[in-house]
XYZ file of C-alpha atoms in Angstrom:
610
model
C -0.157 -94.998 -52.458
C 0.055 -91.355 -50.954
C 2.264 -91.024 -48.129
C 0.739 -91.043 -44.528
C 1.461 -87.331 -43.172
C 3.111 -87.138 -39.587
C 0.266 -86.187 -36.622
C 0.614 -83.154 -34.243
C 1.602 -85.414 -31.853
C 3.924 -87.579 -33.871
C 5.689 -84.203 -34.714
C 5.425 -83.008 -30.876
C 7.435 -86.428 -30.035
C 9.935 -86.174 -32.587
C 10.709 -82.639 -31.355
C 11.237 -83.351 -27.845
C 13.054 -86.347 -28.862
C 16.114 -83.688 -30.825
C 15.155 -81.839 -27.577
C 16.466 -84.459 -25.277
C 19.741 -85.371 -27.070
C 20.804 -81.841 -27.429
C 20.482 -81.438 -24.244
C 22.237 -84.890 -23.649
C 25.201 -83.797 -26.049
C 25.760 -80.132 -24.512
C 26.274 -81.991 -20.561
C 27.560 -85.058 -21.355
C 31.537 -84.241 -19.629
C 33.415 -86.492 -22.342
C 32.659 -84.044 -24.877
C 30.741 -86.782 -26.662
C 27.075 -86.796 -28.030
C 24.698 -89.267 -26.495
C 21.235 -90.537 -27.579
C 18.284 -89.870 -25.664
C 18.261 -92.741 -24.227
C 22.524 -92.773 -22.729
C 23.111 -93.542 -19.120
C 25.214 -90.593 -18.928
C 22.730 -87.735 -19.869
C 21.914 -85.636 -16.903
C 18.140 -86.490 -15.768
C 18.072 -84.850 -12.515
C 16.640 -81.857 -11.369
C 17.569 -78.854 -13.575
C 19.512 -75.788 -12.327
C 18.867 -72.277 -13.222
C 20.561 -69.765 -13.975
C 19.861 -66.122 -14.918
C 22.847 -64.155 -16.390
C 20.832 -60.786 -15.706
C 18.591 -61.039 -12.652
C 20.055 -64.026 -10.696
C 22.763 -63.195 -7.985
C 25.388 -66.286 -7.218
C 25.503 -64.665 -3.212
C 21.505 -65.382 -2.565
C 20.862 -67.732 -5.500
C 20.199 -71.502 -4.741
C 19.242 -72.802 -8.339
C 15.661 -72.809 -8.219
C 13.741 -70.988 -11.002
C 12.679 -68.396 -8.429
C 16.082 -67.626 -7.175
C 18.605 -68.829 -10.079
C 22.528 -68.082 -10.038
C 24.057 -65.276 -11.929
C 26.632 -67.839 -13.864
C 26.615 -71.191 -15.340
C 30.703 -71.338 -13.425
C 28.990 -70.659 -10.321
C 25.924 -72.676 -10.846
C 28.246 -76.116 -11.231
C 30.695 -75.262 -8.784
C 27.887 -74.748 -6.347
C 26.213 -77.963 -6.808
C 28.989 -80.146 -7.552
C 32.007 -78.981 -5.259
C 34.587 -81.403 -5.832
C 36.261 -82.328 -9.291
C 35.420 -85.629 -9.155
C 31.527 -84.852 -8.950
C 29.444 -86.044 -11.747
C 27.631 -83.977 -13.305
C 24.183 -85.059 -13.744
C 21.652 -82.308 -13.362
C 20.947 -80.191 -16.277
C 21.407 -76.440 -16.678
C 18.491 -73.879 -18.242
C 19.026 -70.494 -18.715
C 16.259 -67.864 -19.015
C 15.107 -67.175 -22.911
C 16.989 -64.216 -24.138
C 14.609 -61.000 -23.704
C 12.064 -63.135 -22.211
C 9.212 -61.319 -20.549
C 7.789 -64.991 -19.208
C 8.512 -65.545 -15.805
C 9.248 -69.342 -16.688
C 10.459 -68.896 -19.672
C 13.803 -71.508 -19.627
C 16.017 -73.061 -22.115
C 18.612 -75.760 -22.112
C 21.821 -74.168 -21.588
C 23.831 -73.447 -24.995
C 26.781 -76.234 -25.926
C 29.222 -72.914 -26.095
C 27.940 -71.870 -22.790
C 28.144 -75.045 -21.223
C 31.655 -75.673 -22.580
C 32.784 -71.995 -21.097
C 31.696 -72.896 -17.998
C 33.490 -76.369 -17.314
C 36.513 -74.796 -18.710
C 35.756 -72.420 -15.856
C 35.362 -74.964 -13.065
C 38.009 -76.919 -14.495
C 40.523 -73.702 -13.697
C 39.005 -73.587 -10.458
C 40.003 -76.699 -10.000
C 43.459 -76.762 -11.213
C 43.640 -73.884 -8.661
C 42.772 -75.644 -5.494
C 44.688 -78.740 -6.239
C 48.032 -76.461 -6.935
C 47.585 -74.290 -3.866
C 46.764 -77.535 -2.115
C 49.972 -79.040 -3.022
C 51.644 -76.145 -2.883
C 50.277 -75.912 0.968
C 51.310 -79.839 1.458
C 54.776 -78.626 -0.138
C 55.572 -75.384 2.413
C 54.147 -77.834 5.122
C 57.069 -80.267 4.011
C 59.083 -77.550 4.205
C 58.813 -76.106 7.062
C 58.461 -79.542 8.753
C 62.742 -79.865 7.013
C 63.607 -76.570 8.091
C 62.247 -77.353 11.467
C 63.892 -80.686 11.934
C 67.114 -78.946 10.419
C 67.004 -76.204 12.848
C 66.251 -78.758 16.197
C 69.566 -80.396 14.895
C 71.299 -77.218 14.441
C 70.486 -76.541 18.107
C 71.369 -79.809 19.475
C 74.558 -79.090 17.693
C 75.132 -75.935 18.960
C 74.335 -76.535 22.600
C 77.298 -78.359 22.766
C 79.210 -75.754 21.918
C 79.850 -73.668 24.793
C 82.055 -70.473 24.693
C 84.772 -69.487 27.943
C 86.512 -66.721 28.073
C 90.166 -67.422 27.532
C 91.930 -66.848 31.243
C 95.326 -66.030 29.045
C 94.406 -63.288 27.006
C 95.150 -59.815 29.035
C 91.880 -58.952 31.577
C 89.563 -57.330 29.256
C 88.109 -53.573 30.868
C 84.896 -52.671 31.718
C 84.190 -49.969 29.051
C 80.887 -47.519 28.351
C 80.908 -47.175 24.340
C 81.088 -43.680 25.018
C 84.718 -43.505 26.080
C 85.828 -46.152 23.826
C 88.301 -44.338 21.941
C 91.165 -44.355 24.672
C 91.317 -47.987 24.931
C 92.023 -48.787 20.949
C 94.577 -51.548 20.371
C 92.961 -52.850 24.134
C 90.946 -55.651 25.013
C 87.790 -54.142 26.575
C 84.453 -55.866 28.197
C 81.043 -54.126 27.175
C 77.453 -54.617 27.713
C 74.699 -53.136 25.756
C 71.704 -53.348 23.520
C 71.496 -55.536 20.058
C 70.965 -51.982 17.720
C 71.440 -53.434 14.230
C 72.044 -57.084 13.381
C 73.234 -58.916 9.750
C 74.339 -62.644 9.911
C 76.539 -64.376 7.279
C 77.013 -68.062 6.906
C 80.456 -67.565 9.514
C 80.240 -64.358 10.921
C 77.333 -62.060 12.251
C 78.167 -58.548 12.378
C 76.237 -56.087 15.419
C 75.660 -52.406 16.015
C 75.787 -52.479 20.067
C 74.131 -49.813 21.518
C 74.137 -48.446 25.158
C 73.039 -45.118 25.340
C 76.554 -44.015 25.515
C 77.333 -44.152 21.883
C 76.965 -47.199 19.300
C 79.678 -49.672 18.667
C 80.531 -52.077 15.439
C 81.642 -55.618 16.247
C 81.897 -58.980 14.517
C 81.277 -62.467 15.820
C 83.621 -65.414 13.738
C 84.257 -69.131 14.191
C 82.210 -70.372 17.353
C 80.927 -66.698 18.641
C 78.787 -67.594 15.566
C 77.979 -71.013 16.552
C 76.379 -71.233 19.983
C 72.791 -71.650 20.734
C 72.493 -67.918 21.784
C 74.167 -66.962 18.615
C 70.781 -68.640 17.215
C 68.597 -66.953 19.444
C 70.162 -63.488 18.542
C 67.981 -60.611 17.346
C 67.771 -56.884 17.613
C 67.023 -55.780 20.964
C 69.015 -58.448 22.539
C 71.281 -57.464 25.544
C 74.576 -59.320 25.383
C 78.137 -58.547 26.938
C 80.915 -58.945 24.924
C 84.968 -58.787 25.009
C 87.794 -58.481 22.184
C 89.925 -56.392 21.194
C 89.457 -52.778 19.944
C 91.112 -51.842 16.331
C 90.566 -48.497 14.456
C 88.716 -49.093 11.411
C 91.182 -48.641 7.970
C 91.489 -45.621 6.413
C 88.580 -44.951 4.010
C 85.910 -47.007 5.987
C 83.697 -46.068 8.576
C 82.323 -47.546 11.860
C 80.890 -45.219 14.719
C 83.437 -43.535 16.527
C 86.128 -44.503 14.225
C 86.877 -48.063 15.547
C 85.227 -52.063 15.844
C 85.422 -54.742 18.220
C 86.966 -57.955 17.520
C 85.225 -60.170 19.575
C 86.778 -62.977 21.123
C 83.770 -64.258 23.909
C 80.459 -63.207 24.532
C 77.022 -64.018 26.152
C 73.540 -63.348 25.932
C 72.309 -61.596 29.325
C 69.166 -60.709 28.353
C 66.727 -62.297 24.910
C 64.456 -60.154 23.193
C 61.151 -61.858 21.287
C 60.815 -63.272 17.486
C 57.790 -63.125 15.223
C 54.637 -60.264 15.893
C 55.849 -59.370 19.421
C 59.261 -58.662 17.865
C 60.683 -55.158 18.359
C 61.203 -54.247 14.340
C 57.550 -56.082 14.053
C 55.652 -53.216 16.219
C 56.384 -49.928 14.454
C 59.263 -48.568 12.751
C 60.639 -44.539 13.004
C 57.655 -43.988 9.690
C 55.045 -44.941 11.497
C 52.386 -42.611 12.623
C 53.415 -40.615 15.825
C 50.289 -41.589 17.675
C 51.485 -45.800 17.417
C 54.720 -44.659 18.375
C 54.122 -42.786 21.296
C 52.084 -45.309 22.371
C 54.800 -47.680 22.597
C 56.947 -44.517 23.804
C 58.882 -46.953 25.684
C 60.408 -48.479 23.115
C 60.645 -46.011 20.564
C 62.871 -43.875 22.690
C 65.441 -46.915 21.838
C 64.944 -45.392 18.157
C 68.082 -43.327 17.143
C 66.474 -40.291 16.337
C 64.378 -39.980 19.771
C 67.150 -41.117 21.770
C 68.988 -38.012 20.002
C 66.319 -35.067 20.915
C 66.729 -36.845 24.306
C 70.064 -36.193 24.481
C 69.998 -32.596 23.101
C 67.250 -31.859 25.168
C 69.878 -32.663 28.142
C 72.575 -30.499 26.606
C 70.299 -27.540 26.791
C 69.414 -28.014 30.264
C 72.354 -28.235 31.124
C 73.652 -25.286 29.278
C 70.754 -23.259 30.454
C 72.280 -24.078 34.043
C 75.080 -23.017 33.311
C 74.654 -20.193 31.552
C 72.478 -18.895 34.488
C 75.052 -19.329 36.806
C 77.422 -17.604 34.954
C 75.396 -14.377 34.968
C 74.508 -15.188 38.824
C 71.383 -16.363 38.424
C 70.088 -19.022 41.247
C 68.155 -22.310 40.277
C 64.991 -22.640 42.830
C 62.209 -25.512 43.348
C 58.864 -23.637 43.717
C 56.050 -25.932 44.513
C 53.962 -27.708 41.463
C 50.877 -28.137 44.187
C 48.818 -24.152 44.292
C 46.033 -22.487 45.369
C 46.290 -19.405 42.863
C 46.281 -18.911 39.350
C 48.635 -16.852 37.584
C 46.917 -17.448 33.661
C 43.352 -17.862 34.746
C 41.276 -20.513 35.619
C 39.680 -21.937 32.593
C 43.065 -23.546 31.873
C 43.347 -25.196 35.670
C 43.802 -28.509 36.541
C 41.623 -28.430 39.461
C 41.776 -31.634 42.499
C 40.546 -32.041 46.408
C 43.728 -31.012 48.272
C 42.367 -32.554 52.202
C 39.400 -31.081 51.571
C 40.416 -27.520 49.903
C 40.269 -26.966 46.253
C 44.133 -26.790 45.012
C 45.492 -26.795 41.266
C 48.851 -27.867 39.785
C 50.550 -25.093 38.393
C 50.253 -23.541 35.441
C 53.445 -20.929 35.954
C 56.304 -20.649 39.058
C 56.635 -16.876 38.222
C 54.588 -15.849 41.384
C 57.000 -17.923 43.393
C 59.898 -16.886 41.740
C 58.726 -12.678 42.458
C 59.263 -13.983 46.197
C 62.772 -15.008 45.917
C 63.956 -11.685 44.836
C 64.530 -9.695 48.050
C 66.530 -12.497 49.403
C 68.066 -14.779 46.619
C 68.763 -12.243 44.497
C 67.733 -13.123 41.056
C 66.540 -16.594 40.500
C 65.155 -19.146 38.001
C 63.744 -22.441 38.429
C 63.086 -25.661 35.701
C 59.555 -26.830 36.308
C 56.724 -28.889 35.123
C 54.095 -26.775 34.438
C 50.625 -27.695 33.412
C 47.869 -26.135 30.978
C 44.003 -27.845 30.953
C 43.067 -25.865 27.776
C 41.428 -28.799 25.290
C 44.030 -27.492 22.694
C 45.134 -30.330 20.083
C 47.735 -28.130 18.146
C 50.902 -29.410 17.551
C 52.920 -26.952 20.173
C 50.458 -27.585 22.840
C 50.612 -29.633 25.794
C 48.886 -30.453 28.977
C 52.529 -31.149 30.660
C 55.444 -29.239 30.027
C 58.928 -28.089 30.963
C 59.155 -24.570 31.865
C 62.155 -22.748 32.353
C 61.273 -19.141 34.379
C 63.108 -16.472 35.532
C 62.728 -13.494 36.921
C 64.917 -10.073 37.697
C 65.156 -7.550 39.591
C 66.388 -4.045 39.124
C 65.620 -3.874 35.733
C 63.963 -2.055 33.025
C 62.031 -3.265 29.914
C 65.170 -3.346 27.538
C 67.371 -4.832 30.623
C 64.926 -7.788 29.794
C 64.843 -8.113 26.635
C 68.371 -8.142 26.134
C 68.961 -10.408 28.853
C 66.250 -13.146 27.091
C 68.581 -12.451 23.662
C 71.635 -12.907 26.143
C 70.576 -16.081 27.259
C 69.193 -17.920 24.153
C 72.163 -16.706 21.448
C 74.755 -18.243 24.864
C 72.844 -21.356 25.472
C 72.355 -22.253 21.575
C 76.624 -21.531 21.733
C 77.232 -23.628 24.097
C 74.697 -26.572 22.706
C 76.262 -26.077 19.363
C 79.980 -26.436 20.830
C 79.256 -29.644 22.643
C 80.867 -32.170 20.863
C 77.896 -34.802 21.023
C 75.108 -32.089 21.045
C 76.358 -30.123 18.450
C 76.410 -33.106 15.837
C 73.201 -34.350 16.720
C 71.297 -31.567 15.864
C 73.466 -31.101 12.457
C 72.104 -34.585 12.071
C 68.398 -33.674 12.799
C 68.514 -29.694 11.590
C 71.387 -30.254 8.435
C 72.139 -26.595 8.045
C 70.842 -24.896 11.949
C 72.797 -21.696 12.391
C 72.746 -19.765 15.640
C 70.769 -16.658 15.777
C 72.256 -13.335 14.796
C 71.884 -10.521 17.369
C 70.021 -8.048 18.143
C 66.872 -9.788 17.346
C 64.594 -8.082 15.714
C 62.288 -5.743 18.023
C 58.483 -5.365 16.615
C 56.007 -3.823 18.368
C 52.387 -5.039 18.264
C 50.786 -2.114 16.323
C 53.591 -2.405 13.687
C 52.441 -6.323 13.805
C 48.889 -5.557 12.587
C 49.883 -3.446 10.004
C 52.035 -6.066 8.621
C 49.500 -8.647 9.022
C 47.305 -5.970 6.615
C 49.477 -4.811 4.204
C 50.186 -8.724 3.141
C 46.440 -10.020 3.204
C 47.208 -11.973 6.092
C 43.214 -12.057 7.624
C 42.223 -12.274 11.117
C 39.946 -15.286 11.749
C 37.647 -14.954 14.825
C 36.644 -18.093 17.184
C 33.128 -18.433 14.909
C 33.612 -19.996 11.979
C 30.217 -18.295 10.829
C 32.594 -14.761 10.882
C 33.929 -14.105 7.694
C 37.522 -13.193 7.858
C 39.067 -10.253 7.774
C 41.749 -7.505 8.179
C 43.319 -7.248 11.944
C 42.470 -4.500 14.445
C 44.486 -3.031 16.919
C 43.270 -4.827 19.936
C 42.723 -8.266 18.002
C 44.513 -11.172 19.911
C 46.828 -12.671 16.598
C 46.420 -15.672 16.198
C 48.841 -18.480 16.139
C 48.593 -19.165 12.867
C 48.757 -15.669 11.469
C 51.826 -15.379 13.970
C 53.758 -18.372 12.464
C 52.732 -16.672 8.699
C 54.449 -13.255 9.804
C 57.515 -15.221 11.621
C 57.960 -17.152 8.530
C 58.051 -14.609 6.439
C 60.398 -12.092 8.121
C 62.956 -15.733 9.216
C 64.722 -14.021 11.763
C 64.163 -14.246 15.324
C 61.126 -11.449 16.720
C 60.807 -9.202 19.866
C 57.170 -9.314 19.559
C 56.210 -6.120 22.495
C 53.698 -4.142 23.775
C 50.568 -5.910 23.740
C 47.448 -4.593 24.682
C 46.411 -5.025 28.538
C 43.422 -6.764 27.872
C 45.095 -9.157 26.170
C 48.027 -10.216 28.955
C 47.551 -11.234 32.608
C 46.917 -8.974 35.900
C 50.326 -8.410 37.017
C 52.049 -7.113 33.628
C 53.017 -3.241 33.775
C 51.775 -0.874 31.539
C 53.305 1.498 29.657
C 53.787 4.986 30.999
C 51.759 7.478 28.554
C 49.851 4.260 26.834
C 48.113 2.495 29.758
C 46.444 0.714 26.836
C 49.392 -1.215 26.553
C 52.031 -3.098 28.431
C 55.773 -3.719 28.319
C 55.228 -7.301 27.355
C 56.976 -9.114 24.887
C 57.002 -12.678 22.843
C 59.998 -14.627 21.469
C 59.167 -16.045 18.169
C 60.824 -17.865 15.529
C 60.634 -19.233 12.217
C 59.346 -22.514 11.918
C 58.060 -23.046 15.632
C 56.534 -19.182 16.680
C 56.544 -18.680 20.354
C 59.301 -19.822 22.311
C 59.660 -16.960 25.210
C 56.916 -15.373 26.865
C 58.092 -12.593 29.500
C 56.979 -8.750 30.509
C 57.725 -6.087 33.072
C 55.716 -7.087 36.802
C 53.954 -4.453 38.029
C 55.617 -2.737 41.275
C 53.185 -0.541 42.525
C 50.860 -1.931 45.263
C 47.903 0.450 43.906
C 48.220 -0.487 40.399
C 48.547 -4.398 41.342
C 44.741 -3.820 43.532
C 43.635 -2.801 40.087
C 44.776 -5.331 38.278
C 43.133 -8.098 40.225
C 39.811 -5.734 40.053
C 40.190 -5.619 36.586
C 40.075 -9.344 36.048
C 37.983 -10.071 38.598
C 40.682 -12.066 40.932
C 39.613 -11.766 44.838
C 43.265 -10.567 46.505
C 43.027 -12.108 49.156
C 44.582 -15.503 48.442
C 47.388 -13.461 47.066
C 48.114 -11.206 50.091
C 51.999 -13.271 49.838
C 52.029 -11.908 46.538
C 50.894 -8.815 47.050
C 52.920 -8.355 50.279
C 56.454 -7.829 47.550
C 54.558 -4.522 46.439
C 54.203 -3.682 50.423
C 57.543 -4.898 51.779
C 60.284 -2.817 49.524
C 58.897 -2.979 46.030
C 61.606 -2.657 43.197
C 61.267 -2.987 39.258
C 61.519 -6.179 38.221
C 60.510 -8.408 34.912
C 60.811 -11.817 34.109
C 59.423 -14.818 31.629
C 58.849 -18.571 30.674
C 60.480 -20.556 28.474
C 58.795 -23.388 26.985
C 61.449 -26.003 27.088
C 59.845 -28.409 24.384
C 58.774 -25.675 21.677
C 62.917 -24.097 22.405
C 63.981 -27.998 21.149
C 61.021 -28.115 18.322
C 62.888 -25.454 17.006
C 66.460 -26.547 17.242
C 65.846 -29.801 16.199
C 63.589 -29.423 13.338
C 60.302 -30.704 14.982
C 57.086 -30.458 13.191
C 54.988 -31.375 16.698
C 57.014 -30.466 20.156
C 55.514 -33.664 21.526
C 58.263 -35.164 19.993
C 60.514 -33.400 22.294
C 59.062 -34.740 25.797
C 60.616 -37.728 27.224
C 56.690 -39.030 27.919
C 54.027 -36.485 26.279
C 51.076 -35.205 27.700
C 48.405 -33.345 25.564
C 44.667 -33.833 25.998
C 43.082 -37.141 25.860
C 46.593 -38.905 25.675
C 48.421 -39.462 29.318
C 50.209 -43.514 28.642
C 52.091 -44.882 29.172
């Protein structure tokens, strides 16, 4: 009897039957095949996945928005390890052009993927115990620490009555009082704690002192609560450190009883948190404030003292009188774009932008003067030697001629940079922020502005005008040279420059000119390498006539200068004088790329806090 041949649809049947338990085998999670007809074969509604068009961001499993991955297809729709999996996967027909074109997911795919999910899984339950873990931790070290505490706020420290009376010492003038007891306050600098002994850099803007907390100085609740910025008073006796080691100012503190006075915060808020001497110089002078408690800050502080103070004195020695011109004006002496204009009771008034004006007025009954002032320039310049605020030092001279001044400005910058260097806390701190600063060598070198723009030339150093749409090129006589050209030329010659003679269109109203070249005035610039311009100074002009001219020239009405003009009419002499820009003089003998570094609070535009 011939054997009965299988139907179409007996053959469909049979096909969807292998169908079903390869699909049944591939999801089953044992690893196990399973009939057709196993409980454990997934028979709910598929999920799709595309590995080239689907996107596991936007997907949600459907056959018109499938996931990328198989991983992310099951960790999607079963998100916990303990899900069953029960829906099966299809993946689009390789190269299929059919929009529904879906097969069951492959057994090597399917395995890849639970491996995946598996991972995942292994993941989150290790970083969940390891969270559970640092919670136990911390939950220890916090009932460890309470106990601590308890502990240690029974431990209170009093100073010993028989020990000898311990004196009330500034850091600074520490070194008299070795083998002393001594009593000091100041500012937790620098801090390291041991298991029985903390050792602290104490600062007070004296000087910085070494001392070392042992046996209950270690123990107390505030010796817990210590951190940098603290401010604590302290007692002990002073020893000189042993040959070979080192401590600031040659000695330590042996502490025998201290207290806290003042705590400083932990965590984000704490002082080491907010910014450190790397950090960018806009975050830090933000938080000025405290980064003058830095070292190096505090030391261009303290330098920038010592030159005052020698500038004082040098002027005195050569009979020169300090004087306190007014900051509030109603004249300009650089012109008015750069004016800081306000409503003075109703008038229109400025703040100053120079004292020199003033200063002329002092002459025929002070004698010569100078004055330190705060002068102020509006100019929207973001360079890093300008500011909006700054400390100008002006003088002004009678009775002399054009060499008179320049050898007096040479005079009074080679004694003042003496006198800084000699000072026995000055002097280091600036070999500690300038390794290697040696004083200027006189004469300075005397260049006159035509010679200038021949050396700008002859070493292809281009004149760039105001439009950046100008090509560059070679300087003229009568170009203003730039700053940057300026620095290139000062640079390059590295000594300090007499830069004279400037054209008069080029310098203010009341700046002589020179006798045979009215062109040009006896005006002169200090520059030096590294910084540029520190000095800016000239002859004044002394005739009355010449003065009316000047004013006509650049369009300044006289009248609100008839007390200015009035030196010309009352007894005029010759007389010169200049301005000093404090913070560019201390840029350049401290080694400062920007001088805003050298203001105890800068000002420059768009930046006036704190």
């Amino acid at each position: 009897m011939a054997t009965e041949q299988p139907t179409l649809l007996d053959q469909t049947k049979q096909t969807v039957a292998e169908l079903s338990t390869k699909v049944a085998d591939t999801l089953n999670l044992g690893g196990a095949a399973a009939s057709t007809k196993s409980k454990d074969a997934p028979t709910g509604e598929p999920i799709y996945v595309d590995e080239k068009a689907g996107s596991d961001e936007t997907g949600n499993g459907s056959s018109t928005a499938p996931f990328l991955t198989p991983f992310h297809a099951l960790l999607t729709t079963f998100p916990s390890a303990e899900a069953a999996i029960d829906r099966p996967i299809f993946t689009r027909k390789a190269d299929s052009t059919e929009v529904n074109e879906w097969q069951p997911i492959s057994g090597a795919g399917m395995k890849k993927a639970k491996k995946l999910l598996d991972a995942h899984w292994k993941k989150v339950k290790k970083a969940e115990e390891g969270r559970e873990a640092a919670e136990r931790e911390a939950k220890e070290k916090a009932e460890r620490e309470q106990k601590r505490r308890e502990e240690a706020s029974k431990i209170v420290l009093v100073e010993d009555e028989s020990k000898p009376r311990a004196q009330k010492v500034k850091i600074g003038a520490l070194e008299p009082h070795r083998g002393s007891r001594v009593r000091v306050f100041g500012w937790v600098h620098r801090l390291r704690v041991q298991s029985q002994m903390t050792f602290i850099t104490l600062r007070d803007g004296t000087g910085y002192l070494q001392l070392v907390l042992t046996g209950d100085l270690v123990k107390t609740l505030d010796a817990f609560d210590l951190v940098t910025e603290c401010t604590i008073e302290v007692t002990g006796e002073l020893k000189q450190v042993p040959e070979g080691k080192t401590a600031p100012g040659g000695h330590e503190l042996v502490a025998d009883w201290w207290r806290m006075v003042g705590k400083a915060p932990t965590g984000v808020d704490a002082y080491a948190s907010l910014f450190n001497e790397k950090s960018d110089l806009s975050v830090r002078q933000n938080l000025r404030h405290l980064d003058l408690r830095a070292e190096t800050p505090a030391a261009i502080m303290k330098v920038r003292a010592a030159v005052l103070t020698a500038f004082r004195a040098v002027y005195a020695k050569h009979t020169v009188m300090e004087v306190t011109p007014p900051c509030i004006v109603q004249t300009s002496v650089e012109g008015g774009s750069s004016l800081f204009k306000f409503d003075y009771y109703g008038q229109e008034a400025y703040l100053t932008q120079s004292s020199q004006l003033y200063l002329e007025t002092c002459l025929p009954s002070l004698g010569d003067v100078f004055c330190v002032q705060e002068s102020f320039r509006a100019e929207n310049s973001h360079t890093r030697r300008h500011l909006a605020e700054y400390t100008h030092l002006e003088a002004e001279l009678a009775f002399i001629d054009f060499k008179d001044l320049m050898d007096h400005i040479e005079t009074m910058i080679c004694e003042v940079v003496d006198m800084v260097l000699a000072d026995p806390i000055a002097g280091k701190l600036i070999q500690e922020l300038n390794p290697g600063f040696k004083a200027p060598a006189r004469p300075f070198k005397r260049l006159d502005y035509k010679d200038a723009i021949a050396f700008l030339n002859e070493h292809n150093i281009l004149f760039q005008d105001d439009d950046p749409n100008v090509a560059p090129r070679h300087h003229q006589i009568g170009d203003d040279i730039a700053e940057a050209a300026e620095r290139k030329m000062t640079d390059m010659l590295n000594v300090p420059i007499f830069l004279m003679n400037f054209p008069k269109h080029l310098k203010s109203f009341y700046m002589k000119k020179i006798q045979g070249d009215e062109d040009f005035t006896e005006s002169v610039d200090v520059l030096m390498p590294n910084v540029g311009e520190i000095v800016g100074g000239s002859m004044r002009i002394s005739d009355i006539a010449e003065l009316m001219e000047g004013y006509k020239r650049e369009g300044i009405p006289a009248e609100p200068y008839y007390w200015f003009t009035d030196q010309r009419k009352y007894g005029t002499s010759e007389h010169g004088g200049y301005g000093l820009g404090v913070e560019r003089f201390l840029a350049w003998l401290t080694n400062r790329w920007t001088v805003r570094e050298c203001q105890l609070y800068g000002r420059w535009p768009g930046h006036a806090a704190p």
